[in-house]
Each structure stands twice: as C-alpha cells, then as structure tokens.
C-alpha cells in the first residue's frame, strides 16, 4: 500500500463524522465491526469474557486515538492494529492461564450454520476450531486476520507492525501446521 | 526425496491458488513421482478449503451499548499502568549497572567546600549561604548522596523505561522472531 494514498473503506463516512466527535457515528462503526473485532480478540485470548472486555477496551482506545487517525491506511486495518496490541498486551499479563477450551465457541459457531448443514460440515468446523486452538497465538492471529477479517498481506503487516516477509512466512507456517493437525483429527473409518 | 524441500514453497502456493492446473513443469513432474509431496499438497489444499469456509463466531452480546457507555464516562481508564516486564526488568538492570559504575567513580570525589569567589550574594541571604558553605558533616554527606542517588535512579529509570517503551514493538519482533526460529527448529526435529 502506498503511503499517503486514501484507501476507500465503506466505514469512511462514519469515521469522518466520529473524528469530529460524533458518538452516533462511532456507534455505527462499532456495530459494523464488532463481530470481526470480537473474533480477532477471541483468537488471541481464547477466552470469551476476556475477548468481549478487551474488544470494548480497544474501541475506547480507538475512540480516543481517532483524532490521530490520518487515513493513510484503511480504517479497519488501523482498528485491528489497536485490537491486536490491546489483546497481546493483555495476554502477556495473563499468560496461557486465561485460555478456555474451544468447545464453547465451536458450539456457538455451530449455531450459525443453516439447519440443513450436513453432519460432515459441522464435524469439519469443529475440527477446525479445535485445530486452530492448538496453534501458537501468532499463527492464530495471522490466520484470523487473513481468513476471517479477510485482510491482504500488506494490511496484516500494517496491523501487526511486522515486515511483509515475516507475515507471509508466518501464514505459510500456520497453514502447514494446521494442515497437519487437521489430518491428525480426520476421522478414520 | 532429497530435493523435496525445494518444492515446498511452490506446493504451498499451488495449494492457495484457485486453479488446479499446474503450469510449473518441474513441479508437475516431481509431484507425479513423489507421494510425500502429493500428500503434502492434498493436506494443504484441504486446510485451505476449510479455512476459506471458517465462519465467524457470533458475538455473545452486542458491544455498541457498553462501548458507548464507556466512552460517555471517558476518561475512565487509569492514566497510568504498570510497565510490562520486558520494559522494567531491562530498565532496572541498565540503571543499576550505570549507577554502580558512576557510584564507584564518584565516592572518591570531595564536595566543594566553598562557593566560587566571583559569586556575590545579596546581604540578606548571607547567613544562610554561610551555613551552606560549611563543610558537610558525616550525616549531611550521607543525606546528600542519598538524595543524589534517589534522584539519579528515578530519572535514569524513567528515561531508560521510556526509551525501551518506544522500542517495544522492535523488542516484540525480536522475541517473536526468536520464538519462531525455536518453534521451526523443534518442528524440524519432530519430523
Ligand atoms: Zn517430494
């Protein structure tokens, strides 16, 4: 991404108003980004209560930092950077003790599926949740940003303040590690 | 197969590609004769398919109201918080080191026993200044050094901490990179 170029983001209208102190506009931003933000927070913290709390903390930080947002990256990239830093700091304070099993979220994700979803589909998603849960935090973070938040490599690098090459290498290792875990979990009849 | 590693990146790329056709002839030939790389490709393709269908977990509660409530109470967070240990431990270590070196050099020095002659003061302050010009007693000297070191350690500690804080992301990169290399080593050892 070129520095200084204005990248169009569907949130731009609300961002401009929120920057001028419009609370309702910021509320709209929260409404439209909260599911992604919560999922990102969850993948870093692996604890639903902590993820919810830290997502809120991250939004408050974003609100306070909004006057400094210059628009030289997408707003969502900027927001995810705040979320990632907030959650990583929290995780450093708490260590792994905060992690819960992923059954809770896997079940919740099941609830999102259409009733006609096949048993295989449910099984596969459960395997994915549990395999992702076994990955190190940095792998989970890049996978979430790439596949769930659908950020580009450049945007992930900007969100995590990592070099592009490191992001690509991490994603590649994360996929490889996940592929092995999925193979292990595959039901063998 | 000894040259499998040279195909790893291209196999990963192929697994992420939307097309099944292989334009790379060398890779195509290698895959045709190497069952382990074929298995790797199949594994990665399956992971890719599953990941592309990875659903977002639904939010347990809507965040709009609580976030807006927090913002309305703004500022609610404490203006200060403990520095992360990656900052204060090195800061403390560096401060103690510098402090010890300085102390070792300084204890040999004497305090000036009188102000320079050129310094003239209004007459009213003379009695106070005269008492200040007296050589310090043992207790006075101890107090002087205690205050001096207290000030030094506080300022140096804050300075070093702030310096390290501004380098926090690089520190994190470094530790993440080291961890990464370690994991990669362990991964290779396991295979
Ligand atoms: Zn091979």
PDB file of N, CA, C and O in Angstrom, chain B residues 12 17-18 28 41-42 47 53 57 60 63 66 73 76 92 95 98-99 112 120-121 132 134 136 141 143 162-163:
ATOM      1  N   UNK B  12       3.029 -24.935  -1.549  1.00  0.00           N
ATOM      2  CA  UNK B  12       2.167 -24.088  -0.722  1.00  0.00           C
ATOM      3  C   UNK B  12       1.412 -23.085  -1.589  1.00  0.00           C
ATOM      4  O   UNK B  12       0.209 -22.860  -1.407  1.00  0.00           O
ATOM      5  N   UNK B  17      -3.722 -21.457  -4.557  1.00  0.00           N
ATOM      6  CA  UNK B  17      -4.231 -20.954  -5.833  1.00  0.00           C
ATOM      7  C   UNK B  17      -5.658 -21.453  -6.052  1.00  0.00           C
ATOM      8  O   UNK B  17      -6.059 -22.480  -5.516  1.00  0.00           O
ATOM      9  N   UNK B  18      -6.400 -20.671  -6.829  1.00  0.00           N
ATOM     10  CA  UNK B  18      -7.794 -21.058  -7.067  1.00  0.00           C
ATOM     11  C   UNK B  18      -7.895 -22.121  -8.163  1.00  0.00           C
ATOM     12  O   UNK B  18      -8.892 -22.798  -8.290  1.00  0.00           O
ATOM     13  N   UNK B  28       5.273 -30.282 -11.645  1.00  0.00           N
ATOM     14  CA  UNK B  28       4.331 -31.299 -12.114  1.00  0.00           C
ATOM     15  C   UNK B  28       5.004 -32.682 -12.146  1.00  0.00           C
ATOM     16  O   UNK B  28       4.455 -33.664 -11.670  1.00  0.00           O
ATOM     17  N   UNK B  41       0.530 -31.655  -0.693  1.00  0.00           N
ATOM     18  CA  UNK B  41      -0.365 -30.794  -1.470  1.00  0.00           C
ATOM     19  C   UNK B  41      -1.828 -31.048  -1.083  1.00  0.00           C
ATOM     20  O   UNK B  41      -2.595 -30.105  -0.881  1.00  0.00           O
ATOM     21  N   UNK B  42      -2.182 -32.315  -0.953  1.00  0.00           N
ATOM     22  CA  UNK B  42      -3.565 -32.654  -0.602  1.00  0.00           C
ATOM     23  C   UNK B  42      -3.916 -32.099   0.782  1.00  0.00           C
ATOM     24  O   UNK B  42      -5.000 -31.555   0.994  1.00  0.00           O
ATOM     25  N   UNK B  47      -6.741 -27.982   4.072  1.00  0.00           N
ATOM     26  CA  UNK B  47      -6.696 -26.913   5.081  1.00  0.00           C
ATOM     27  C   UNK B  47      -7.204 -25.606   4.481  1.00  0.00           C
ATOM     28  O   UNK B  47      -7.970 -24.880   5.109  1.00  0.00           O
ATOM     29  N   UNK B  53     -13.801 -21.485   4.484  1.00  0.00           N
ATOM     30  CA  UNK B  53     -15.188 -21.573   4.956  1.00  0.00           C
ATOM     31  C   UNK B  53     -15.276 -21.331   6.466  1.00  0.00           C
ATOM     32  O   UNK B  53     -16.285 -21.645   7.089  1.00  0.00           O
ATOM     33  N   UNK B  57     -17.467 -16.503  14.680  1.00  0.00           N
ATOM     34  CA  UNK B  57     -18.298 -16.859  15.836  1.00  0.00           C
ATOM     35  C   UNK B  57     -19.223 -15.690  16.135  1.00  0.00           C
ATOM     36  O   UNK B  57     -18.816 -14.537  16.012  1.00  0.00           O
ATOM     37  N   UNK B  60     -21.407 -12.918  21.778  1.00  0.00           N
ATOM     38  CA  UNK B  60     -22.307 -13.276  22.870  1.00  0.00           C
ATOM     39  C   UNK B  60     -23.270 -12.123  23.204  1.00  0.00           C
ATOM     40  O   UNK B  60     -24.456 -12.348  23.438  1.00  0.00           O
ATOM     41  N   UNK B  63     -21.976  -5.136  21.435  1.00  0.00           N
ATOM     42  CA  UNK B  63     -20.972  -4.305  22.116  1.00  0.00           C
ATOM     43  C   UNK B  63     -21.284  -2.812  22.041  1.00  0.00           C
ATOM     44  O   UNK B  63     -20.640  -2.020  22.738  1.00  0.00           O
ATOM     45  N   UNK B  66     -22.432  -1.087  25.598  1.00  0.00           N
ATOM     46  CA  UNK B  66     -21.354  -0.969  26.600  1.00  0.00           C
ATOM     47  C   UNK B  66     -20.191  -0.087  26.147  1.00  0.00           C
ATOM     48  O   UNK B  66     -19.641   0.659  26.962  1.00  0.00           O
ATOM     49  N   UNK B  73     -18.332   7.827  29.753  1.00  0.00           N
ATOM     50  CA  UNK B  73     -17.671   8.013  31.059  1.00  0.00           C
ATOM     51  C   UNK B  73     -16.233   8.505  30.882  1.00  0.00           C
ATOM     52  O   UNK B  73     -15.529   8.697  31.846  1.00  0.00           O
ATOM     53  N   UNK B  76     -12.187   6.955  31.581  1.00  0.00           N
ATOM     54  CA  UNK B  76     -12.467   6.024  32.666  1.00  0.00           C
ATOM     55  C   UNK B  76     -11.250   5.201  33.036  1.00  0.00           C
ATOM     56  O   UNK B  76     -11.143   4.724  34.152  1.00  0.00           O
ATOM     57  N   UNK B  92      15.629  -1.560  34.840  1.00  0.00           N
ATOM     58  CA  UNK B  92      16.198  -1.638  36.185  1.00  0.00           C
ATOM     59  C   UNK B  92      17.650  -2.118  36.117  1.00  0.00           C
ATOM     60  O   UNK B  92      18.544  -1.556  36.763  1.00  0.00           O
ATOM     61  N   UNK B  95      19.879   0.610  34.701  1.00  0.00           N
ATOM     62  CA  UNK B  95      20.020   1.690  35.674  1.00  0.00           C
ATOM     63  C   UNK B  95      20.985   1.298  36.782  1.00  0.00           C
ATOM     64  O   UNK B  95      21.872   2.078  37.164  1.00  0.00           O
ATOM     65  N   UNK B  98      24.627   1.280  35.402  1.00  0.00           N
ATOM     66  CA  UNK B  98      25.180   2.635  35.230  1.00  0.00           C
ATOM     67  C   UNK B  98      25.408   3.272  36.599  1.00  0.00           C
ATOM     68  O   UNK B  98      26.451   3.874  36.857  1.00  0.00           O
ATOM     69  N   UNK B  99      24.418   3.091  37.480  1.00  0.00           N
ATOM     70  CA  UNK B  99      24.512   3.681  38.820  1.00  0.00           C
ATOM     71  C   UNK B  99      25.731   3.174  39.575  1.00  0.00           C
ATOM     72  O   UNK B  99      26.460   3.951  40.195  1.00  0.00           O
ATOM     73  N   UNK B 112      32.746  20.523  46.926  1.00  0.00           N
ATOM     74  CA  UNK B 112      33.395  21.816  47.079  1.00  0.00           C
ATOM     75  C   UNK B 112      33.052  22.402  48.451  1.00  0.00           C
ATOM     76  O   UNK B 112      31.899  22.311  48.893  1.00  0.00           O
ATOM     77  N   UNK B 120      28.733  36.686  44.147  1.00  0.00           N
ATOM     78  CA  UNK B 120      28.348  37.627  45.206  1.00  0.00           C
ATOM     79  C   UNK B 120      26.852  37.520  45.422  1.00  0.00           C
ATOM     80  O   UNK B 120      26.084  37.380  44.478  1.00  0.00           O
ATOM     81  N   UNK B 121      26.432  37.585  46.664  1.00  0.00           N
ATOM     82  CA  UNK B 121      25.027  37.359  47.004  1.00  0.00           C
ATOM     83  C   UNK B 121      24.477  38.548  47.781  1.00  0.00           C
ATOM     84  O   UNK B 121      25.237  39.249  48.450  1.00  0.00           O
ATOM     85  N   UNK B 132      25.535  27.152  54.513  1.00  0.00           N
ATOM     86  CA  UNK B 132      25.614  26.153  53.439  1.00  0.00           C
ATOM     87  C   UNK B 132      27.057  25.908  53.012  1.00  0.00           C
ATOM     88  O   UNK B 132      27.383  24.841  52.507  1.00  0.00           O
ATOM     89  N   UNK B 134      29.593  25.754  54.894  1.00  0.00           N
ATOM     90  CA  UNK B 134      30.362  24.953  55.845  1.00  0.00           C
ATOM     91  C   UNK B 134      30.545  23.541  55.281  1.00  0.00           C
ATOM     92  O   UNK B 134      29.647  23.024  54.614  1.00  0.00           O
ATOM     93  N   UNK B 136      30.283  19.709  54.925  1.00  0.00           N
ATOM     94  CA  UNK B 136      29.198  18.848  55.413  1.00  0.00           C
ATOM     95  C   UNK B 136      29.722  17.884  56.459  1.00  0.00           C
ATOM     96  O   UNK B 136      30.826  17.359  56.335  1.00  0.00           O
ATOM     97  N   UNK B 141      26.628  14.485  54.542  1.00  0.00           N
ATOM     98  CA  UNK B 141      27.143  13.870  53.319  1.00  0.00           C
ATOM     99  C   UNK B 141      26.290  12.671  52.912  1.00  0.00           C
ATOM    100  O   UNK B 141      25.929  12.514  51.750  1.00  0.00           O
ATOM    101  N   UNK B 143      23.195  12.184  53.584  1.00  0.00           N
ATOM    102  CA  UNK B 143      21.915  12.682  53.093  1.00  0.00           C
ATOM    103  C   UNK B 143      22.063  13.188  51.656  1.00  0.00           C
ATOM    104  O   UNK B 143      21.236  12.879  50.786  1.00  0.00           O
ATOM    105  N   UNK B 162      11.207   4.746  29.259  1.00  0.00           N
ATOM    106  CA  UNK B 162      10.530   5.397  28.139  1.00  0.00           C
ATOM    107  C   UNK B 162      11.239   5.066  26.829  1.00  0.00           C
ATOM    108  O   UNK B 162      10.595   4.812  25.818  1.00  0.00           O
ATOM    109  N   UNK B 163      12.578   5.039  26.879  1.00  0.00           N
ATOM    110  CA  UNK B 163      13.339   4.673  25.690  1.00  0.00           C
ATOM    111  C   UNK B 163      12.982   3.276  25.225  1.00  0.00           C
ATOM    112  O   UNK B 163      12.741   3.033  24.048  1.00  0.00           O
TER     113      UNK B 163
END
